[in-house]
Amino acid sequence: MSAHPVPPPGPAAPHRAVTVRVEGELDHESCEELVRAVAAHLAAQPPYQVVRVDCAAMSLCDSMGLSALLQIRRDTDAAGRRLLLEHRPAHLDRLLRLTGTAAYLLADRAP
Amino acid sequence: MASSISSAAITDGDFLAGSPYPVALLGPDGRILHASDRARRLLADRDGTPGWLRRAHLALPDDGPRPRPVRHTDPMAGPVEAHPTRRPDGSAVWWFVSREDRPAGPSPADGGGPHDWELLARLSGLLLSSLNADRVLETAARQAALHLADAAVLVAPGSGRVLRLVTCLRGADPAHAQVRADPAEVPGLAEALRGFPPVPSRWIDPGAAPHWLVPDGFGRVGSVLVTPLPGHGVPAGALVLLRTPAAGPFDPAEESFARMFAVRAGAAVSAAVMYSEQAAVTDLLMRELLPPRLEHLDGVDFAGGYRASGDRDRIGGDFYDVHPAAEPGGETLALLGDVSGKGLEAAVMTGKVRNTLHALLPLADDHQRVLHLLNRALLTSRHTRFASLVLASVRREDDRVRVRLSAAGHPAPMVVRADGRVTESTTLGSIVGVLPEATTRTDTVLLDPGEACVLYSDGITEAKGGPTGREQFGDHRLRRALAECAGLPAEAIVERVQMLAAQWLRENRHDDMAVMVIAAPPRGHVPVIGRQRGLPE
């Protein structure tokens, strides 16, 4: 997982964004790392308005992984920021559909 | 003959006494006629010849080539080589050489030498090789008797008015005993059991040792040493060492060695006691959390199987339950689910889900409402652990079985038809415990005689194994396996699915795996009159 801060275009940038890339299996071993990384970005100053999670290289997401996604959604909502799960592989979409979490996790609640 | 030996022995005795190396003269019958001081200490022997030496001596051939040296590992001096030199009258002189051809060395009682630490390390290893408190006490008694005294008595921790003792005579097997006695009868014992520092052995009158303390066959007590076993912050019992008068008193170095031994024995005992207490707590919790055994209920067959992720843990994140209808002809509520994560934490949430559902039974005909209330009960701000499950309300209607299924974020159950077709229920819903609202779409399935509905956890379909070891078992293999199960009894389907998943996994790590089958008994099958509740194992 690596973060690529996108530098703000100007001093008054309204939408500072950060991307967290998830690579490999999002399971009980890696889920804590994702939650911590997102929490760190939410605490950053000046604040990021948008947290993007790039799922393109996610090979698996188990129930603990889903639990982590729900946690970062809760955290970004609480901080009043946007969370975008991008480049979702088919297995992740299938998991979100089966668990009925797609609407909640993918809703774009713009701040 | 006897006089000739004794006259020879006097000469030999004078000759041997000054030997700088351990040497002993044994008569034809194996008795020690004379031994140098070093040999006496090496053989750690009071009156008789040690068994190993006597046997080797009696086995010496009368003539022939020079006999080979005999090897023996002495508990204190380590490996000892004994070299015999035969004499024409049947006696023999035995020369002892300890490891590295050094003269057989000082005993640990001489204090401070490297042997102390080697022995202590070896004893620690022995003490820590078990987590069973009784075994540890036995080991401590056996080793203490072997290396520190002629007999050892371990007073187990937590002894109240009844003292639990493990006694051991040197070289014998430890014995457990319980005596109703006051520890104050042994000077220093009551204090040692409370963890106070030991009193010097010379202050203890050996004659005062009560009979219950002295193992049978020990004889007269020459000296007594009492030392506490310090545990993890609490006393772990006490060690009492006994010596015969011939063995002499405990010198200060021996006392300090005994104390070092007691520290290690105490740590091992308290670790074992703590472990067994935790094991008892876990056992108690698990009894509540284990899935029930399922049976025939109101004309419907139920069967379930469960395999926890670690084969060591019998509980985990998967669960199933069957709650019989409150009144005859009502609906039985069956459920199978899965909590995110595994291990004890998952098991605790599992218990919460099962208890909540049990309390919601009166509302069971409204699945949506049950899931809504369950979701609310589980919702917490502390974590995003969640549960997925399937509710199945089951009622027999003539010879058919009607099953109302509601999934909550869980794989939809599969239905095995009599002709081998396998279909998936269309129910779909959201997980419980983390989202603001829980929703579900209920699906009703009618089972003809011999047909079955299979509820399973994703531990089955996501079991990784097969030829490559990395492929998932998958829906399609489960479907194919079920197609071959048409018409089989519920129990047999559960076993078949479990067996195939286990074969697929082989030695691989896996998640919890649960499967439950609800089946309409085949025609001609006489249902059991009355009903039996699913009883916990």
XYZ file of C-alpha atoms in Angstrom:
648
model
C 0.000 0.000 0.000
C 1.391 3.381 -0.832
C 0.092 6.912 -0.709
C 0.582 9.390 -3.482
C -0.354 12.813 -2.323
C -1.535 14.892 -5.218
C -0.072 18.329 -4.715
C -2.682 21.058 -4.482
C -2.917 23.082 -7.674
C -2.926 26.337 -5.776
C -3.005 27.751 -2.259
C -6.805 27.865 -2.222
C -7.363 24.343 -3.610
C -10.891 23.254 -2.686
C -10.310 19.520 -3.304
C -7.047 18.284 -1.981
C -7.023 14.518 -2.554
C -4.883 11.608 -1.474
C -4.755 8.111 -2.963
C -4.171 4.935 -1.001
C -3.346 1.962 -3.159
C -4.315 -1.510 -1.945
C -2.143 -4.249 -3.364
C -2.601 -7.987 -2.828
C -4.941 -9.516 -0.283
C -6.982 -7.289 1.977
C -7.439 -9.697 4.873
C -6.911 -9.945 8.626
C -3.185 -9.395 8.174
C -3.344 -6.241 6.062
C -6.637 -4.602 7.072
C -5.199 -2.742 10.061
C -2.625 -1.130 7.800
C -5.337 0.284 5.538
C -7.327 1.677 8.452
C -4.209 3.297 9.914
C -3.106 4.766 6.572
C -6.513 6.364 5.977
C -6.683 7.643 9.554
C -3.280 9.274 9.080
C -4.451 11.026 5.910
C -7.609 12.230 7.633
C -5.472 13.774 10.355
C -3.103 15.464 7.907
C -2.819 19.250 7.771
C -3.823 20.953 5.595
C -6.715 18.498 5.306
C -7.456 16.269 2.357
C -11.045 16.611 1.216
C -10.994 13.377 -0.752
C -9.520 9.981 0.098
C -9.249 7.701 -2.911
C -8.656 3.990 -2.362
C -7.266 2.418 -5.506
C -8.398 -1.229 -5.538
C -7.008 -2.169 -8.965
C -4.300 -4.437 -7.527
C -6.491 -5.943 -4.778
C -6.394 -9.714 -5.315
C -8.772 -10.693 -2.517
C -10.995 -9.104 0.093
C -12.239 -11.288 2.923
C -14.643 -10.458 5.737
C -11.950 -8.691 7.732
C -11.050 -6.710 4.631
C -14.673 -5.676 4.224
C -14.726 -4.760 7.893
C -11.745 -2.464 7.241
C -13.490 -0.812 4.270
C -16.527 -0.209 6.484
C -14.249 1.270 9.141
C -12.568 3.748 6.776
C -15.986 4.704 5.427
C -17.133 5.396 8.964
C -13.972 7.391 9.667
C -14.153 9.523 6.514
C -17.884 10.177 7.082
C -17.147 11.230 10.651
C -14.432 13.578 9.410
C -16.795 15.001 6.781
C -14.615 13.907 3.853
C -15.256 11.954 0.678
C -14.195 8.349 0.252
C -13.932 6.866 -3.213
C -13.268 3.176 -3.818
C -11.815 3.219 -7.310
C -10.903 0.598 -9.915
C -12.776 -2.094 -8.065
C -12.125 -5.634 -9.309
C -15.139 -7.865 -10.060
C -14.626 -9.958 -6.900
C -14.897 -6.879 -4.727
C -18.087 -5.717 -6.432
C -19.518 -9.208 -5.999
C -18.664 -9.122 -2.285
C -20.251 -5.674 -1.854
C -23.401 -6.883 -3.629
C -23.642 -10.127 -1.630
C -23.171 -8.356 1.678
C -25.508 -5.498 0.824
C -22.792 -2.962 1.532
C -22.432 -1.501 -1.972
C -24.932 1.331 -1.470
C -23.330 2.339 1.806
C -19.691 2.076 0.770
C -20.048 3.569 -2.710
C -22.427 6.421 -1.923
C -20.743 9.647 -2.913
C -21.457 11.893 0.013
C -19.742 15.058 -1.129
C -18.769 17.255 1.768
C 38.945 -66.356 52.689
C 37.193 -63.504 54.432
C 40.255 -62.740 56.500
C 42.464 -62.642 53.449
C 40.161 -60.102 51.796
C 40.002 -57.936 54.854
C 43.771 -57.970 55.271
C 44.144 -57.063 51.594
C 41.528 -54.348 52.048
C 43.448 -52.712 54.816
C 46.478 -52.467 52.613
C 44.378 -51.320 49.700
C 42.534 -48.891 51.896
C 45.698 -47.184 52.993
C 46.882 -47.203 49.455
C 43.590 -45.852 48.006
C 42.734 -43.233 50.574
C 45.315 -40.772 49.337
C 44.450 -41.223 45.663
C 43.899 -37.855 44.013
C 41.402 -39.517 41.641
C 38.232 -41.377 42.490
C 38.931 -45.049 42.935
C 37.098 -47.821 44.753
C 37.724 -51.429 45.649
C 34.717 -53.719 45.348
C 34.645 -57.169 46.881
C 33.474 -60.250 44.941
C 29.919 -59.700 46.142
C 29.884 -56.119 44.889
C 30.223 -54.412 48.242
C 32.514 -51.423 48.480
C 35.435 -52.482 50.606
C 37.272 -49.246 50.264
C 36.934 -46.061 48.316
C 38.869 -42.893 48.097
C 37.169 -39.807 49.440
C 36.558 -38.533 45.941
C 34.989 -41.800 44.903
C 32.647 -41.686 47.871
C 31.473 -38.265 46.857
C 31.223 -39.168 43.214
C 29.135 -42.221 43.939
C 26.941 -40.056 46.167
C 26.584 -43.168 48.176
C 26.044 -43.673 51.857
C 26.230 -47.366 52.549
C 25.654 -49.501 49.512
C 27.118 -49.714 46.052
C 25.154 -47.806 43.397
C 23.087 -50.221 41.319
C 24.816 -49.501 38.038
C 28.237 -50.167 39.492
C 27.163 -53.299 41.320
C 25.632 -54.708 38.153
C 28.726 -53.881 36.099
C 30.921 -55.388 38.765
C 28.989 -58.648 39.040
C 28.985 -58.940 35.251
C 32.768 -58.829 35.009
C 34.069 -62.009 33.345
C 36.449 -64.150 35.327
C 39.172 -63.996 32.757
C 39.753 -62.992 29.177
C 40.844 -59.667 27.758
C 40.800 -56.500 29.796
C 37.147 -55.593 30.458
C 35.796 -52.513 28.756
C 35.061 -49.418 30.805
C 31.488 -48.903 31.923
C 29.757 -45.611 31.161
C 27.268 -44.033 33.465
C 25.749 -40.581 33.581
C 25.843 -39.276 37.069
C 23.199 -36.657 37.818
C 25.758 -34.373 39.357
C 29.138 -35.132 37.844
C 27.759 -35.867 34.385
C 29.087 -38.791 32.327
C 31.451 -41.030 34.218
C 33.629 -43.790 32.836
C 34.445 -46.581 35.277
C 37.513 -48.666 34.425
C 37.777 -51.971 36.240
C 40.963 -53.799 37.116
C 40.201 -57.376 38.131
C 41.988 -59.079 40.923
C 42.476 -62.825 41.225
C 40.307 -63.112 44.356
C 37.189 -61.857 42.513
C 37.425 -58.304 43.777
C 38.153 -55.445 41.430
C 39.507 -51.936 41.591
C 37.348 -49.397 39.779
C 38.891 -46.191 38.514
C 36.521 -43.387 37.668
C 37.129 -40.834 34.963
C 34.627 -38.102 34.405
C 34.004 -36.129 31.215
C 37.019 -34.652 29.399
C 39.243 -37.053 31.307
C 39.132 -34.762 34.255
C 38.997 -36.415 37.612
C 35.343 -36.859 38.503
C 34.547 -33.412 39.608
C 33.098 -31.718 42.593
C 29.405 -32.046 43.181
C 27.259 -28.973 42.756
C 27.136 -28.919 46.492
C 30.666 -27.653 46.350
C 29.134 -24.582 44.877
C 29.827 -22.174 42.093
C 31.254 -24.630 39.559
C 30.032 -24.951 35.996
C 28.194 -28.151 36.901
C 25.695 -26.182 38.955
C 24.527 -24.235 35.960
C 24.517 -27.151 33.608
C 22.434 -29.156 36.010
C 20.160 -26.221 36.705
C 19.632 -25.616 33.002
C 18.848 -29.291 32.478
C 16.408 -29.302 35.370
C 14.721 -26.124 34.111
C 14.241 -27.779 30.755
C 12.609 -30.782 32.403
C 10.382 -28.596 34.551
C 9.169 -26.526 31.610
C 8.419 -29.492 29.385
C 4.841 -29.775 30.630
C 1.940 -27.418 31.259
C 0.133 -29.940 33.409
C 0.504 -28.809 37.035
C 0.553 -32.374 38.397
C 3.219 -33.453 35.923
C 5.345 -30.429 36.815
C 5.053 -31.200 40.527
C 6.008 -34.819 39.840
C 9.022 -33.776 37.791
C 10.117 -31.331 40.466
C 9.791 -33.998 43.183
C 11.608 -36.624 41.148
C 14.504 -34.354 40.213
C 14.808 -32.806 43.665
C 15.013 -36.262 45.222
C 17.577 -37.349 42.660
C 19.887 -34.363 42.825
C 19.350 -32.549 46.066
C 18.381 -35.039 48.752
C 17.249 -38.561 49.553
C 13.587 -37.679 49.313
C 11.613 -34.659 48.226
C 8.136 -33.530 49.156
C 6.358 -30.860 47.137
C 3.468 -29.166 48.837
C 1.116 -28.046 46.078
C 0.013 -24.407 45.906
C -3.357 -23.382 47.207
C -3.461 -26.150 49.726
C -5.973 -25.250 52.403
C -6.660 -27.388 55.431
C -5.973 -30.405 53.263
C -2.381 -30.412 52.075
C -1.749 -31.853 48.648
C 1.671 -33.468 48.552
C 3.796 -35.068 45.910
C 6.454 -37.202 47.553
C 9.345 -38.960 45.950
C 12.120 -41.163 47.272
C 15.420 -40.932 45.473
C 15.207 -42.941 42.251
C 11.599 -43.981 42.864
C 8.374 -42.756 41.267
C 6.589 -39.739 42.721
C 3.380 -40.370 44.647
C 0.453 -38.023 45.228
C -1.058 -37.772 48.681
C -3.547 -35.635 50.518
C -3.241 -35.155 54.237
C -5.401 -33.261 56.648
C -2.632 -31.585 58.598
C -1.396 -28.267 59.791
C 1.647 -27.083 57.810
C 2.871 -25.426 61.013
C 3.819 -28.933 62.217
C 6.867 -28.629 59.963
C 9.110 -25.774 61.081
C 9.214 -23.189 58.323
C 6.579 -24.836 56.098
C 3.672 -22.558 56.937
C 5.929 -19.560 56.270
C 7.225 -21.070 53.028
C 3.655 -21.640 51.804
C 3.006 -17.956 52.363
C 6.121 -17.123 50.375
C 8.423 -16.061 53.215
C 12.127 -16.749 52.788
C 13.315 -20.147 53.967
C 14.865 -20.760 57.351
C 18.339 -22.344 57.347
C 18.176 -26.118 57.410
C 20.302 -26.365 60.557
C 17.565 -24.591 62.508
C 15.112 -27.338 61.736
C 15.018 -30.263 64.118
C 14.808 -33.352 61.897
C 13.173 -35.251 64.741
C 10.246 -32.849 64.530
C 9.337 -33.895 60.983
C 5.782 -35.280 61.232
C 5.147 -38.779 59.924
C 2.951 -37.549 57.054
C 5.892 -35.653 55.638
C 8.248 -38.613 55.494
C 7.693 -41.040 52.605
C 7.202 -44.689 53.525
C 10.421 -46.617 53.695
C 12.572 -43.561 54.249
C 13.697 -44.389 57.747
C 15.098 -41.844 60.145
C 15.368 -38.253 58.994
C 18.805 -36.713 59.307
C 18.176 -33.224 58.008
C 15.300 -31.198 56.590
C 15.322 -28.243 54.235
C 12.168 -26.204 53.553
C 12.057 -23.611 50.792
C 9.168 -21.737 49.176
C 8.353 -22.085 45.483
C 8.006 -18.472 44.362
C 5.417 -18.186 41.595
C 4.390 -15.210 39.466
C 3.796 -12.898 42.375
C 2.060 -15.564 44.451
C 3.537 -18.515 46.342
C 3.376 -21.671 44.241
C 3.790 -24.109 47.124
C 6.848 -25.307 48.967
C 9.644 -27.789 48.549
C 10.778 -29.954 51.464
C 14.002 -31.914 51.105
C 14.842 -34.802 53.418
C 18.152 -36.490 53.982
C 19.071 -39.568 55.954
C 21.509 -39.114 58.838
C 24.240 -40.781 56.749
C 23.949 -38.204 53.977
C 25.010 -35.434 56.298
C 23.448 -32.010 56.687
C 22.771 -29.525 53.902
C 25.668 -27.141 53.632
C 25.056 -23.486 52.679
C 25.993 -24.081 49.039
C 23.503 -26.924 48.798
C 20.839 -24.792 50.396
C 21.393 -22.032 47.873
C 21.315 -24.539 45.027
C 18.035 -25.924 46.366
C 16.666 -22.384 46.434
C 17.677 -21.770 42.826
C 15.982 -25.020 41.896
C 12.878 -23.963 43.842
C 12.686 -20.672 41.912
C 12.550 -22.556 38.644
C 10.166 -25.179 39.929
C 7.915 -22.415 41.273
C 7.841 -20.604 37.938
C 7.010 -23.851 36.143
C 4.281 -24.776 38.631
C 2.602 -21.382 38.564
C 2.735 -21.248 34.753
C 1.066 -24.656 34.650
C -1.557 -23.640 37.205
C -2.320 -20.434 35.317
C -2.562 -22.332 32.062
C -4.962 -24.891 33.482
C -7.134 -22.135 34.985
C -7.347 -20.423 31.616
C -8.053 -23.712 29.903
C -10.923 -24.269 32.349
C -12.369 -20.811 31.593
C -12.087 -21.372 27.861
C -13.710 -24.754 28.246
C -16.619 -23.206 30.128
C -17.085 -20.516 27.482
C -16.829 -22.991 24.671
C -19.521 -25.224 26.068
C -21.950 -22.315 25.590
C -20.646 -21.414 22.159
C -20.461 -24.826 20.576
C -23.094 -25.486 17.947
C -25.870 -27.847 18.967
C -26.327 -31.372 17.721
C -29.225 -31.375 15.331
C -31.874 -33.990 14.869
C -35.232 -34.821 13.490
C -37.741 -32.162 14.460
C -41.465 -31.935 13.660
C -41.160 -34.162 10.609
C -38.151 -32.342 9.189
C -34.559 -33.591 9.195
C -31.851 -31.215 10.362
C -28.142 -31.907 10.310
C -25.179 -29.644 10.895
C -21.416 -29.789 10.860
C -18.761 -27.361 11.920
C -15.003 -27.172 11.674
C -13.212 -24.236 13.341
C -10.366 -22.527 11.512
C -7.669 -23.685 13.900
C -8.177 -27.358 14.597
C -7.054 -26.502 18.095
C -9.959 -24.092 18.660
C -13.291 -25.763 18.629
C -15.107 -22.451 18.388
C -14.831 -19.540 16.043
C -16.810 -17.212 13.837
C -19.359 -19.603 12.312
C -22.503 -20.684 14.066
C -25.791 -22.433 13.561
C -28.843 -23.062 15.690
C -32.256 -24.641 15.431
C -35.101 -23.326 17.579
C -38.172 -25.580 17.567
C -41.568 -23.985 17.073
C -43.280 -22.737 20.206
C -46.474 -24.622 19.392
C -47.229 -27.745 17.319
C -47.524 -26.977 13.623
C -45.578 -23.733 14.000
C -42.421 -22.751 12.239
C -39.037 -23.961 13.410
C -36.362 -21.292 13.086
C -33.037 -22.512 11.800
C -30.121 -20.191 11.233
C -26.546 -20.338 10.082
C -24.114 -17.470 10.045
C -20.624 -16.170 10.148
C -18.934 -13.372 12.076
C -16.084 -11.467 10.440
C -12.712 -12.573 11.760
C -11.984 -15.684 13.765
C -10.858 -16.917 17.125
C -12.151 -15.972 20.531
C -13.141 -12.398 19.629
C -15.272 -13.649 16.790
C -16.677 -16.320 19.089
C -17.812 -13.678 21.568
C -19.772 -11.861 18.858
C -21.116 -15.219 17.712
C -22.510 -15.734 21.211
C -24.093 -12.295 21.118
C -25.791 -12.975 17.771
C -27.099 -16.347 18.916
C -28.439 -14.984 22.196
C -30.093 -11.997 20.529
C -31.765 -14.212 17.953
C -32.948 -16.505 20.702
C -34.584 -13.529 22.420
C -36.201 -12.440 19.145
C -37.814 -15.845 18.557
C -41.366 -14.582 19.236
C -40.977 -12.305 16.212
C -39.459 -15.007 14.032
C -42.241 -14.991 11.436
C -41.093 -11.511 10.372
C -37.516 -12.016 9.176
C -37.084 -8.397 8.155
C -37.974 -7.238 11.632
C -35.722 -9.808 13.317
C -32.771 -8.700 11.212
C -33.542 -5.049 11.811
C -33.567 -5.563 15.581
C -30.498 -7.788 15.499
C -28.672 -5.135 13.479
C -29.549 -2.507 16.082
C -28.476 -4.735 18.951
C -25.083 -5.398 17.377
C -24.378 -1.892 16.128
C -21.557 -0.262 18.052
C -19.206 2.607 17.437
C -16.244 0.639 18.723
C -15.617 -1.561 15.717
C -16.956 -2.623 12.345
C -17.101 -6.331 13.054
C -20.236 -7.705 11.441
C -22.210 -10.879 11.010
C -23.735 -12.461 7.953
C -26.409 -15.093 8.294
C -29.360 -16.884 6.798
C -32.650 -17.290 8.624
C -34.759 -20.291 7.666
C -38.284 -20.713 8.978
C -39.241 -24.320 8.414
C -42.672 -25.934 8.544
C -43.869 -29.329 7.419
C -46.957 -29.193 5.194
C -48.272 -32.714 4.534
C -45.283 -34.556 3.112
C -43.624 -31.417 1.849
C -41.495 -28.935 3.749
C -41.870 -25.198 3.303
C -38.731 -23.154 3.972
C -38.762 -19.360 4.126
C -35.216 -18.143 3.606
C -33.788 -14.703 4.349
C -30.121 -14.029 3.734
C -28.294 -11.199 5.450
C -25.079 -10.628 3.554
C -24.609 -14.372 3.380
C -24.246 -16.790 0.449
C -27.732 -17.893 -0.601
C -28.602 -21.472 0.398
C -28.604 -24.160 -2.288
C -31.547 -26.435 -2.930
C -30.973 -30.053 -3.923
C -33.937 -31.435 -5.902
C -34.881 -35.106 -6.044
C -33.690 -35.361 -9.657
C -30.217 -33.998 -8.818
C -30.833 -30.421 -9.949
C -29.161 -27.874 -7.687
C -30.528 -24.346 -7.582
C -29.614 -21.332 -5.570
C -32.186 -19.519 -3.496
C -32.856 -15.961 -4.646
C -32.760 -14.421 -1.213
C -30.428 -11.460 -0.786
C -29.850 -9.035 2.047
C -27.323 -6.922 3.859
C -24.993 -7.875 6.691
C -25.914 -7.011 10.282
C -24.012 -5.110 12.927
C -22.414 -2.281 10.974
C -24.798 -0.580 8.518
C -27.429 1.908 9.701
C -30.199 -0.325 8.332
C -30.443 -4.043 7.570
C -32.563 -5.123 4.620
C -33.406 -8.498 3.149
C -35.499 -10.127 0.441
C -37.139 -13.341 1.596
C -37.476 -16.367 -0.670
C -39.757 -19.356 -0.107
C -38.692 -22.829 -1.157
C -40.854 -25.963 -1.147
C -39.055 -29.232 -0.590
C -40.591 -32.458 -1.840
C -39.745 -35.679 -0.011
C -36.052 -36.457 -0.420
C -35.154 -32.862 -1.247
C -32.878 -30.681 0.819
C -31.906 -27.101 1.433
C -28.208 -26.515 2.215
C -27.006 -23.550 4.266
C -23.249 -23.037 4.336
C -20.601 -20.524 5.293
C -18.113 -19.113 2.806
C -15.386 -21.049 4.607
C -16.554 -23.989 2.454
C -16.582 -22.261 -0.935
C -13.484 -20.191 -0.194
C -11.480 -23.185 1.051
C -8.161 -22.888 -0.770
C -6.493 -26.056 -1.955
C -6.859 -28.449 -4.852
C -4.045 -29.454 -7.195
C -2.335 -26.044 -7.086
C -3.045 -25.523 -3.396
C -4.294 -22.006 -4.137
C -7.578 -22.521 -5.940
C -10.870 -21.923 -4.132
C -13.315 -24.799 -3.745
C -15.904 -22.460 -5.242
C -19.671 -22.487 -5.776
C -19.411 -24.736 -8.809
C -17.681 -27.579 -6.986
C -20.133 -27.319 -4.122
C -22.985 -27.410 -6.630
C -21.515 -30.455 -8.377
C -20.974 -32.206 -5.046
C -24.569 -31.511 -4.016
C -25.919 -32.803 -7.309
C -24.576 -36.217 -6.292
C -26.303 -35.950 -2.941
C -29.881 -36.029 -4.257
C -32.065 -38.210 -2.044
C -29.428 -38.656 0.631
C -30.345 -38.115 4.296
C -29.461 -34.718 5.764
C -26.650 -36.154 7.872
C -25.015 -37.795 4.874
C -25.084 -34.549 2.861
C -23.340 -32.679 5.681
C -20.677 -35.351 5.918
C -20.191 -35.480 2.158
C -19.695 -31.700 1.904
C -17.326 -31.628 4.868
C -15.334 -34.514 3.510
C -14.943 -32.956 0.060
C -13.912 -29.613 1.538
C -11.388 -31.339 3.812
C -9.975 -33.298 0.872
C -9.731 -30.095 -1.134
C -7.920 -28.295 1.685
C -5.599 -31.073 2.684
C -3.102 -29.405 5.011
C -3.921 -25.815 4.066
C -5.030 -23.149 6.466
C -8.703 -22.462 6.343
C -11.469 -20.304 7.736
C -14.271 -21.681 9.891
C -16.494 -23.989 7.889
C -20.123 -24.621 8.747
C -22.842 -26.430 6.864
C -26.453 -27.169 7.774
C -28.949 -29.244 5.839
C -32.731 -29.020 6.151
C -34.345 -31.976 4.417
C -37.830 -33.313 3.752
C -37.723 -36.990 4.750
C -38.219 -39.334 1.790
C -41.622 -40.990 1.331
C -42.103 -44.116 3.403
C -39.824 -42.708 6.056
C -41.661 -42.863 9.353
C -41.036 -39.711 11.283
C -40.263 -39.974 14.943
C -43.378 -39.347 17.001
C -43.071 -36.317 19.199
C -40.009 -34.221 18.887
C -36.568 -33.863 20.225
C -34.842 -30.648 20.878
C -31.402 -30.092 19.472
C -29.228 -30.623 22.502
C -25.855 -29.064 23.000
C -23.078 -31.603 22.857
